Coordinates of C-alpha atoms in Angstrom, one line a residue:
M109 CA 118.5 119.7 52.9
R110 CA 117.4 116.3 54.2
S111 CA 120.8 115.6 55.8
F112 CA 120.7 118.9 57.4
L113 CA 117.2 118.3 58.9
A114 CA 118.3 114.8 60.0
T115 CA 121.3 116.2 61.7
A116 CA 119.3 119.0 63.4
L117 CA 116.7 116.5 64.5
A118 CA 119.3 114.1 65.9
G119 CA 120.9 117.0 67.8
S120 CA 117.7 118.3 69.2
T121 CA 116.4 114.9 70.5
A122 CA 119.7 113.3 71.7
S123 CA 119.3 114.4 75.3
P124 CA 115.6 113.6 75.8
G125 CA 116.1 110.3 74.1
R126 CA 118.8 109.4 76.6
S127 CA 116.5 110.4 79.5
W128 CA 113.8 108.0 78.2
L129 CA 116.3 105.2 77.9
A130 CA 117.7 105.9 81.3
A131 CA 114.2 105.7 82.8
S132 CA 113.4 102.6 80.9
A133 CA 116.7 101.0 82.1
L134 CA 115.8 101.8 85.7
I135 CA 112.4 100.2 85.3
A136 CA 114.0 97.1 83.7
L137 CA 116.5 96.8 86.5
L138 CA 113.8 97.0 89.1
A139 CA 111.8 94.4 87.3
V140 CA 114.6 91.9 87.2
A141 CA 116.0 92.7 90.6
P142 CA 113.9 90.0 92.4
I143 CA 115.3 87.4 90.1
I144 CA 118.9 88.5 90.6
A145 CA 118.3 88.6 94.4
L146 CA 116.8 85.1 94.2
L147 CA 120.0 83.8 92.6
L148 CA 122.1 85.5 95.4
I149 CA 119.9 84.1 98.1
A150 CA 120.2 80.6 96.6
T151 CA 124.0 80.7 97.0
Q152 CA 123.7 81.0 100.8
S153 CA 123.8 78.0 103.0
S154 CA 120.6 76.4 104.0
G155 CA 122.2 74.4 106.8
D156 CA 121.0 70.8 107.0
L157 CA 117.8 71.4 105.2
W158 CA 118.8 69.7 101.9
P159 CA 119.2 66.2 103.2
H160 CA 115.7 66.5 104.5
L161 CA 114.4 68.0 101.3
I162 CA 116.1 65.3 99.2
S163 CA 114.8 62.5 101.4
Y164 CA 111.3 63.5 102.1
V165 CA 110.2 66.6 100.0
L166 CA 111.7 67.0 96.6
P167 CA 111.2 63.6 95.0
H168 CA 107.5 63.6 95.9
A169 CA 107.2 67.3 94.9
L170 CA 109.0 66.8 91.5
S171 CA 106.9 63.7 90.7
Q172 CA 103.7 65.4 91.6
T173 CA 104.5 68.5 89.6
A174 CA 105.6 66.4 86.5
L175 CA 102.4 64.3 86.7
L176 CA 100.3 67.4 87.2
L177 CA 101.8 69.1 84.2
L178 CA 101.5 66.0 82.1
G179 CA 97.8 65.6 82.9
V180 CA 97.0 69.2 82.5
S181 CA 98.8 69.3 79.1
V182 CA 96.7 66.3 77.9
I183 CA 93.3 68.0 78.9
V184 CA 94.1 71.5 77.7
T185 CA 95.4 70.3 74.3
A186 CA 92.5 67.9 73.7
V187 CA 89.7 70.3 74.8
G188 CA 91.3 73.5 73.5
T189 CA 92.2 72.1 70.1
G190 CA 89.0 70.1 69.7
S191 CA 86.6 73.0 70.6
A192 CA 88.6 75.4 68.4
W193 CA 88.3 73.2 65.4
L194 CA 84.6 72.6 65.9
V195 CA 83.7 76.3 66.1
T196 CA 86.0 77.2 63.2
A197 CA 85.5 74.4 60.7
Y198 CA 81.8 73.6 61.2
D199 CA 78.5 75.5 61.5
F200 CA 75.9 74.3 64.0
P201 CA 73.3 75.8 66.3
L202 CA 74.7 78.3 68.9
R203 CA 78.1 78.2 67.2
R204 CA 78.5 82.0 67.5
G205 CA 77.7 81.9 71.2
F206 CA 80.2 79.2 71.9
E207 CA 82.9 81.1 70.1
W208 CA 83.1 83.5 73.1
A209 CA 81.6 81.3 75.8
L210 CA 84.5 78.9 75.5
L211 CA 86.7 81.7 76.9
L212 CA 84.6 82.1 80.1
P213 CA 86.8 79.9 82.3
L214 CA 89.5 82.5 82.0
A215 CA 87.4 84.7 84.2
I216 CA 87.8 82.4 87.3
P217 CA 91.1 82.0 89.1
T218 CA 92.2 78.3 89.6
Y219 CA 91.9 78.6 93.4
I220 CA 88.2 79.6 93.1
I221 CA 87.4 76.6 90.8
A222 CA 89.1 74.3 93.3
F223 CA 87.2 76.0 96.1
A224 CA 83.9 75.5 94.4
Y225 CA 84.5 71.9 93.3
L226 CA 85.6 70.8 96.8
D227 CA 82.0 71.6 98.0
L228 CA 80.2 70.7 94.8
M229 CA 81.7 67.2 94.7
H230 CA 81.7 66.5 98.4
P231 CA 79.8 63.3 99.5
I232 CA 77.1 65.5 101.1
G233 CA 77.4 68.2 98.4
P234 CA 74.7 69.0 95.9
V235 CA 75.8 66.7 93.0
Q236 CA 76.1 63.5 95.0
S237 CA 73.1 64.3 97.1
T238 CA 70.9 65.0 94.0
L239 CA 72.0 61.8 92.3
R240 CA 71.3 59.7 95.4
A241 CA 67.8 61.3 95.8
L242 CA 67.0 60.8 92.1
F243 CA 68.0 57.2 91.8
G244 CA 67.5 56.0 95.4
L245 CA 71.2 55.2 95.8
R246 CA 73.2 54.6 98.9
P247 CA 76.4 56.6 99.5
R248 CA 78.7 53.6 98.8
D249 CA 76.9 53.0 95.4
L250 CA 78.4 56.2 94.1
H251 CA 82.1 56.3 93.0
F252 CA 83.0 59.9 92.2
L253 CA 86.4 61.5 91.5
E254 CA 88.1 62.4 94.9
M255 CA 88.8 66.1 94.5
R256 CA 91.5 66.1 97.2
S257 CA 93.9 64.2 95.0
L258 CA 96.3 64.6 92.0
P259 CA 93.6 63.6 89.5
G260 CA 91.3 66.2 91.1
A261 CA 93.9 68.9 90.7
I262 CA 94.5 67.8 87.1
F263 CA 90.8 68.1 86.4
V264 CA 90.4 71.5 88.0
L265 CA 93.4 73.1 86.3
G266 CA 92.6 71.4 82.9
V267 CA 89.0 72.8 82.8
V268 CA 90.2 76.3 83.7
L269 CA 93.3 76.6 81.5
Y270 CA 92.2 75.0 78.3
P271 CA 91.1 78.5 76.8
Y272 CA 94.9 79.3 76.4
V273 CA 95.1 76.5 73.8
Y274 CA 91.6 77.4 72.4
L275 CA 92.6 81.0 71.7
F276 CA 95.8 80.2 69.8
A277 CA 94.4 77.2 68.0
R278 CA 91.4 79.0 66.8
A279 CA 93.4 81.9 65.5
M280 CA 95.6 79.5 63.6
F281 CA 92.7 77.6 62.2
L282 CA 91.2 80.8 61.0
M283 CA 94.5 81.8 59.3
Q284 CA 95.2 78.5 57.7
A285 CA 94.8 78.2 53.9
A286 CA 91.2 77.2 53.2
S287 CA 92.4 75.9 49.9
L288 CA 94.4 73.1 51.6
V289 CA 91.3 72.0 53.6
D290 CA 89.1 72.3 50.5
A291 CA 91.6 70.2 48.5
A292 CA 91.6 67.5 51.1
R293 CA 87.8 67.4 51.1
M294 CA 87.7 67.3 47.3
L295 CA 90.1 64.4 47.3
G296 CA 87.7 62.5 49.4
A297 CA 89.4 62.8 52.8
S298 CA 87.1 62.1 55.7
P299 CA 86.6 64.8 58.4
A300 CA 88.9 63.0 60.7
A301 CA 91.6 62.8 58.0
V302 CA 91.2 66.6 57.2
F303 CA 91.7 67.4 60.9
F304 CA 94.6 65.0 61.7
R305 CA 96.5 65.2 58.4
V306 CA 95.9 68.8 57.3
A307 CA 94.7 71.1 60.1
L308 CA 96.5 69.7 63.1
P309 CA 100.1 69.7 61.6
L310 CA 99.7 73.3 60.5
A311 CA 98.3 74.4 63.9
R312 CA 100.9 72.5 66.0
P313 CA 103.1 75.5 66.7
A314 CA 100.0 77.5 68.0
I315 CA 98.9 74.6 70.1
A316 CA 102.4 74.4 71.6
V317 CA 102.3 78.1 72.5
G318 CA 98.9 77.8 74.2
T319 CA 99.9 74.6 76.1
S320 CA 103.1 76.1 77.3
L321 CA 101.3 79.2 78.6
A322 CA 98.7 77.0 80.3
L323 CA 101.5 74.9 82.0
M324 CA 103.2 78.1 83.2
E325 CA 99.9 79.0 84.9
A326 CA 99.7 75.6 86.3
I327 CA 103.2 75.6 87.8
N328 CA 102.5 79.1 89.3
D329 CA 99.3 77.9 91.0
I330 CA 99.5 77.6 94.8
G331 CA 95.9 77.9 95.9
A332 CA 94.3 75.1 94.0
S333 CA 97.2 72.7 94.6
E334 CA 97.2 73.3 98.4
F335 CA 93.4 73.1 98.7
L336 CA 93.4 69.8 96.9
G337 CA 96.4 68.4 98.8
V338 CA 98.9 68.2 96.0
Q339 CA 102.5 68.9 97.1
T340 CA 103.9 70.7 94.0
L341 CA 107.2 72.6 93.8
T342 CA 105.3 75.9 94.4
V343 CA 103.7 74.5 97.5
S344 CA 107.1 73.1 98.7
I345 CA 108.6 76.6 98.3
Y346 CA 105.8 78.1 100.4
A347 CA 106.1 75.4 103.1
T348 CA 109.9 75.7 103.3
W349 CA 109.7 79.4 103.7
I350 CA 106.8 79.7 106.1
N351 CA 107.0 76.4 108.1
R352 CA 110.8 75.9 108.2
T353 CA 111.7 79.7 108.0
S354 CA 114.5 78.9 105.5
M355 CA 114.7 81.5 102.8
P356 CA 117.9 80.0 101.2
G357 CA 116.2 76.6 101.0
A358 CA 113.1 78.2 99.5
A359 CA 115.2 80.1 97.0
Q360 CA 117.1 77.0 96.0
I361 CA 113.8 75.1 95.3
A362 CA 112.6 78.2 93.4
I363 CA 115.7 78.1 91.1
A364 CA 114.8 74.5 90.3
M365 CA 111.3 75.6 89.4
L366 CA 112.6 78.5 87.3
V367 CA 114.5 75.9 85.2
V368 CA 111.2 74.3 84.4
V369 CA 109.7 77.7 83.5
V370 CA 112.6 78.6 81.3
A371 CA 112.2 75.3 79.5
L372 CA 108.6 76.1 78.8
I373 CA 109.5 79.6 77.6
V374 CA 112.0 78.1 75.1
V375 CA 109.3 75.7 73.8
E376 CA 106.9 78.7 73.5
R377 CA 109.5 80.9 71.7
R378 CA 110.4 78.2 69.3
A379 CA 106.7 77.5 68.6
R380 CA 106.2 81.2 67.9
S381 CA 109.0 81.3 65.4
R382 CA 107.5 78.4 63.5
Q383 CA 104.1 79.9 63.8
R384 CA 105.2 82.9 61.7
Y385 CA 106.1 80.7 58.8
A386 CA 102.9 78.8 59.0
A387 CA 100.9 82.0 59.0
E388 CA 102.8 83.4 56.0
A389 CA 102.4 80.2 54.1
A390 CA 98.7 80.3 54.7
R391 CA 97.9 83.8 53.5
A392 CA 94.7 83.1 51.7
R393 CA 91.0 83.3 52.2
R394 CA 89.4 82.3 55.4
L395 CA 88.2 78.9 56.2
Q396 CA 84.5 78.6 55.6
P397 CA 82.6 76.5 58.1
V398 CA 80.7 73.4 56.8
R399 CA 77.0 73.2 57.9
L400 CA 76.4 70.2 60.1
A401 CA 73.1 68.3 59.9
G402 CA 71.3 65.4 61.7
V403 CA 72.8 64.0 64.9
W404 CA 76.1 65.9 64.3
A405 CA 74.2 69.2 64.5
L406 CA 73.2 68.1 68.1
L407 CA 76.5 66.5 69.1
A408 CA 78.7 69.5 68.2
P409 CA 77.0 72.0 70.5
A410 CA 76.9 69.3 73.2
L411 CA 80.7 68.8 73.0
C412 CA 81.2 72.6 73.2
F413 CA 78.9 72.9 76.1
V414 CA 80.7 70.4 78.4
P415 CA 83.9 72.5 78.9
V416 CA 81.9 75.7 79.4
L417 CA 79.7 73.9 82.0
L418 CA 82.7 72.4 83.9
G419 CA 85.0 75.4 83.7
F420 CA 82.5 78.2 84.3
L421 CA 78.7 77.6 84.6
A422 CA 78.9 74.9 87.4
P423 CA 81.3 76.8 89.7
A424 CA 79.8 80.2 89.0
A425 CA 76.2 78.9 89.7
Y426 CA 77.4 77.4 92.9
L427 CA 79.1 80.6 94.0
A428 CA 76.1 82.7 93.1
N429 CA 73.8 80.4 95.1
E430 CA 76.1 80.3 98.1
S431 CA 76.6 84.1 98.0
W432 CA 72.9 84.7 97.8
K433 CA 72.3 82.5 100.9
R434 CA 75.1 84.2 102.8
L435 CA 73.8 87.7 101.9
S436 CA 70.2 86.7 102.8
F437 CA 71.4 85.4 106.2
A438 CA 74.1 87.8 107.2
G439 CA 74.3 90.6 104.6
F440 CA 77.4 92.1 103.3
S441 CA 79.7 92.1 106.4
D442 CA 81.8 95.1 107.4
R443 CA 84.9 92.9 107.1
L444 CA 84.1 92.1 103.5
V445 CA 83.5 95.7 102.8
E446 CA 87.0 96.6 104.2
E447 CA 88.6 93.8 102.2
T448 CA 86.8 94.9 99.0
V449 CA 88.1 98.5 99.5
N450 CA 91.6 97.1 100.2
T451 CA 91.5 95.1 97.0
M452 CA 90.3 98.0 94.9
L453 CA 92.7 100.5 96.4
L454 CA 95.7 98.2 96.1
S455 CA 94.9 97.1 92.6
G456 CA 94.2 100.7 91.6
I457 CA 97.5 102.0 92.9
A458 CA 99.4 99.1 91.4
T459 CA 97.7 99.6 88.0
A460 CA 98.6 103.4 88.0
V461 CA 102.3 102.6 88.8
I462 CA 102.5 99.8 86.2
L463 CA 100.8 101.8 83.5
A464 CA 103.2 104.7 84.1
G465 CA 106.2 102.3 83.9
G466 CA 104.8 100.6 80.9
L467 CA 104.3 103.8 79.1
V468 CA 107.9 104.8 79.6
V469 CA 109.3 101.5 78.6
A470 CA 107.1 101.2 75.5
F471 CA 107.9 104.8 74.4
A472 CA 111.7 104.2 74.8
A473 CA 111.3 101.0 72.8
R474 CA 109.7 103.0 70.0
Q475 CA 112.7 105.3 69.9
S476 CA 115.6 102.8 69.6
R477 CA 116.6 99.2 69.5
L478 CA 118.2 99.4 72.9
G479 CA 114.8 100.5 74.2
L480 CA 113.3 97.5 72.6
H481 CA 115.8 95.2 74.5
L482 CA 115.0 97.0 77.8
L483 CA 111.2 96.3 77.2
R484 CA 111.9 92.6 76.8
I485 CA 114.0 92.6 80.0
A486 CA 111.3 94.5 81.9
S487 CA 108.8 91.9 80.8
L488 CA 110.7 88.9 82.1
G489 CA 108.9 89.0 85.5
Y490 CA 105.6 87.8 83.8
A491 CA 107.1 84.4 83.3
V492 CA 108.2 84.1 87.0
P493 CA 105.7 82.6 89.5
G494 CA 104.4 85.0 92.1
T495 CA 105.8 82.8 94.9
V496 CA 109.3 83.1 93.4
L497 CA 109.1 86.8 92.9
A498 CA 108.0 87.3 96.5
I499 CA 111.0 85.4 97.8
G500 CA 113.3 87.5 95.5
L501 CA 111.8 90.7 96.8
L502 CA 112.2 90.2 100.5
W503 CA 116.0 90.2 100.7
P504 CA 116.6 93.5 98.9
M505 CA 113.8 95.2 100.8
A506 CA 115.2 94.0 104.0
L507 CA 118.6 95.5 103.0
V508 CA 116.9 98.8 102.2
D509 CA 115.0 98.8 105.5
E510 CA 118.3 98.1 107.4
A511 CA 120.0 101.0 105.7
L512 CA 117.1 103.4 106.4
N513 CA 117.1 102.2 110.1
R514 CA 120.9 102.8 110.3
V515 CA 120.6 106.4 109.2
G516 CA 117.6 107.0 111.4
L517 CA 115.1 107.8 108.7
V518 CA 112.6 105.1 109.7
S519 CA 112.4 102.3 112.3
G520 CA 111.4 98.7 111.9
M521 CA 110.1 97.1 108.6
F522 CA 109.3 100.1 106.6
L523 CA 109.2 98.4 103.2
S524 CA 109.2 94.7 103.9
G525 CA 105.6 93.5 104.4
S526 CA 104.2 96.8 103.3
I527 CA 101.9 98.0 100.5
V528 CA 105.0 99.2 98.7
A529 CA 106.3 95.6 98.6
L530 CA 103.0 94.4 97.1
V531 CA 102.9 97.1 94.4
Y532 CA 106.5 96.3 93.6
A533 CA 105.7 92.6 93.2
Y534 CA 102.7 93.3 91.1
G535 CA 104.7 95.7 89.0
A536 CA 107.5 93.2 88.4
R537 CA 105.0 90.5 87.5
F538 CA 102.5 92.4 85.3
M539 CA 104.8 95.0 83.6
A540 CA 104.7 92.8 80.5
I541 CA 101.0 93.3 80.1
A542 CA 101.1 97.0 80.2
A543 CA 104.3 97.5 78.2
G544 CA 103.3 94.9 75.6
G545 CA 99.8 96.4 75.2
I546 CA 101.0 100.0 74.9
E547 CA 103.8 99.0 72.5
A548 CA 101.3 97.2 70.3
G549 CA 99.1 100.4 70.3
L550 CA 102.2 102.7 69.5
S551 CA 103.2 100.4 66.6
R552 CA 100.1 101.4 64.7
I553 CA 101.1 105.1 64.8
P554 CA 103.3 105.9 61.7
P555 CA 106.8 107.1 62.5
S556 CA 106.2 110.1 60.2
F557 CA 104.0 111.5 63.1
D558 CA 107.1 111.6 65.3
Q559 CA 109.2 113.2 62.6
A560 CA 106.6 115.9 62.0
A561 CA 106.4 116.6 65.8
R562 CA 110.1 117.0 66.0
M563 CA 110.3 119.3 63.0
L564 CA 107.7 121.5 64.8
G565 CA 110.0 121.7 67.8
R566 CA 108.3 119.1 70.1
T567 CA 110.3 117.2 72.6
P568 CA 109.6 113.5 72.8
A569 CA 107.6 114.1 76.0
G570 CA 105.6 116.9 74.3
A571 CA 105.0 114.6 71.2
M572 CA 103.8 111.9 73.5
R573 CA 101.3 114.2 75.3
A574 CA 100.1 115.9 72.1
I575 CA 100.1 112.9 69.6
H576 CA 100.7 109.5 71.1
L577 CA 98.7 109.5 74.2
P578 CA 95.3 110.5 72.5
L579 CA 95.9 107.9 69.7
V580 CA 97.0 105.1 72.1
R581 CA 94.2 105.6 74.6
P582 CA 92.2 102.5 73.6
A583 CA 95.4 100.3 74.2
L584 CA 96.0 102.1 77.5
L585 CA 92.5 101.5 78.7
T586 CA 92.7 97.8 77.7
A587 CA 96.1 97.4 79.4
A588 CA 94.8 99.1 82.6
L589 CA 91.8 96.8 82.8
L590 CA 93.8 93.6 82.3
V591 CA 96.4 94.8 84.9
F592 CA 93.8 95.8 87.4
V593 CA 92.0 92.4 87.2
D594 CA 95.3 90.5 87.3
C595 CA 96.4 92.4 90.4
M596 CA 93.0 91.7 92.0
K597 CA 93.2 88.0 91.4
E598 CA 96.9 87.5 92.3
L599 CA 97.2 85.2 95.3
P600 CA 100.8 83.9 95.9
A601 CA 102.5 87.3 96.1
T602 CA 99.7 88.8 98.0
L603 CA 99.7 86.0 100.5
L604 CA 103.4 86.2 101.2
L605 CA 104.0 89.9 101.1
R606 CA 100.9 91.5 102.5
P607 CA 101.2 93.7 105.6
L608 CA 100.2 92.1 108.9
G609 CA 96.4 92.3 109.3
F610 CA 95.9 93.5 105.7
E611 CA 93.4 91.2 103.8
T612 CA 92.1 91.3 100.3
L613 CA 89.4 89.3 98.6
S614 CA 91.8 86.7 97.4
T615 CA 93.5 86.2 100.8
H616 CA 90.0 86.2 102.5
L617 CA 89.0 83.4 100.2
Y618 CA 92.2 81.5 100.8
G619 CA 91.7 81.8 104.5
E620 CA 88.1 80.5 104.4
A621 CA 89.1 77.5 102.2
A622 CA 92.1 76.7 104.5
R623 CA 89.6 76.6 107.4
G624 CA 87.1 74.5 105.5
T625 CA 84.4 77.2 105.7
Y626 CA 83.8 77.3 101.9
E627 CA 80.4 78.9 102.1
D628 CA 81.8 81.9 103.9
G629 CA 84.2 82.6 101.1
A630 CA 81.5 82.5 98.3
I631 CA 80.8 86.2 98.3
A632 CA 84.6 87.1 97.9
A633 CA 84.8 84.6 95.2
I634 CA 81.8 85.8 93.2
L635 CA 83.2 89.4 93.4
I636 CA 86.5 88.2 91.9
V637 CA 84.7 86.3 89.2
L638 CA 82.5 89.3 88.3
F639 CA 85.5 91.5 87.9
G640 CA 87.4 88.8 86.0
L641 CA 84.6 88.6 83.4
I642 CA 85.4 92.1 82.2
P643 CA 88.7 91.4 80.4
V644 CA 87.2 88.1 79.1
I645 CA 84.4 90.0 77.4
L646 CA 86.9 92.4 75.9
L647 CA 89.0 89.5 74.7
A648 CA 86.0 87.8 73.1
R649 CA 85.0 91.0 71.3
L650 CA 88.6 91.5 70.1
S651 CA 88.8 87.8 69.0
R652 CA 85.4 88.2 67.1
R653 CA 86.6 91.4 65.4
E654 CA 89.8 89.8 64.2
G655 CA 88.0 86.6 63.2

């Protein structure tokens, strides 16, 4: 009887299953098409560009990128791991608040932090002016960090990106065997020995995952690096494409950058595989925090407050103050209203498209192993910097435009430099968020639900509408929110692919910073920050629930 039912079920679902897989394969192909196109563009001749690049551009860009990644990795590892250990292993005043407050820098894109610190740390900015007024100092008596420099960029990216390490390290500290830490304490190990000889070795894979993710964000950055005058590989790609109008040259540099990204992904994957063993080995009770007293009870919250102050409070307070002054003086300009509408509309359309694609890919992955492989392929674009994706998109879109022009359907650049190109770029980049989130939600639904639906004559699409969609709604909403905010903050792809005369909040801010009129971009920046707070609050609630 069972074999009969199994045969009947297989026969009744074979065709719909193939259609889900076919749709998933198409989405995966569209997602990797920019990468394939980039490889083809890179094979074209770039003329006499490379001698110039080798002599004057690449050595400097490579060294600046390497030093930037090295400096950022030191900061994010030290700050992220240290703060995670403090709030996990010790109990002190405001500890509960710091558990989520340490995530706040995730709400602010790196280019906005750079934008704020350029004005905050300026010789006539509020920080130096206040110190001179308080202590009666002359300008030459103060020696501050020059923000328009490589150390300035390392500082900015470090204080924004450390939460990646904090999140993973804290989760691992929470899962580690409390018995190991207790045993070390009972044997008389000092707090430093417990951390360096017990906790840190167990958390090393998680720290490697967080650091590699932070470095991928750092190498993708274009706004902060350009504002601060650091010639990284990403900035070199942008300059080669825009200033030298050489797409093959830009693609060839992008390939070199992809090698770095792939190396980071390999490190991250290897760390994840080791993380699984560490977690399994540590399946025990949770680590109970030790109550601090005396000077340590004051020092611990002070240490946690510093990264929150530098990564969120100081730039957010500056932006809020500048926004208030601009609103009091000139109100909310019509241009800003239009750009806000553009941002919301574009992000909304892209979110709807990405969610629909993510749902198809995740549902196909639930049905077969091939579908799972297609989901992994469709998620590859998340690891590719927006600048690289933008270059990979232009060529195939130009070919489509040329074909449409030839048959007389449209004239001119119908796809290239259009909203369609932007939505495509967002889809290729952020499909991993939607597909991964929905897949995680679907994994909590028992397979017996699918079997029962099929026995009642439901097709996979009917089962999805009646069973899966209602149950997976929380995961869908979370994915929609994360995708929407990421689309709203995305700068490199928007900057390179937006239609002529089409501005969003992020490109408005970039334009004001490029002109040096920082105060005029404050309102756009604070709007992006306010929207960026929403997923951080959700993330903090989720982290607290799991903790």
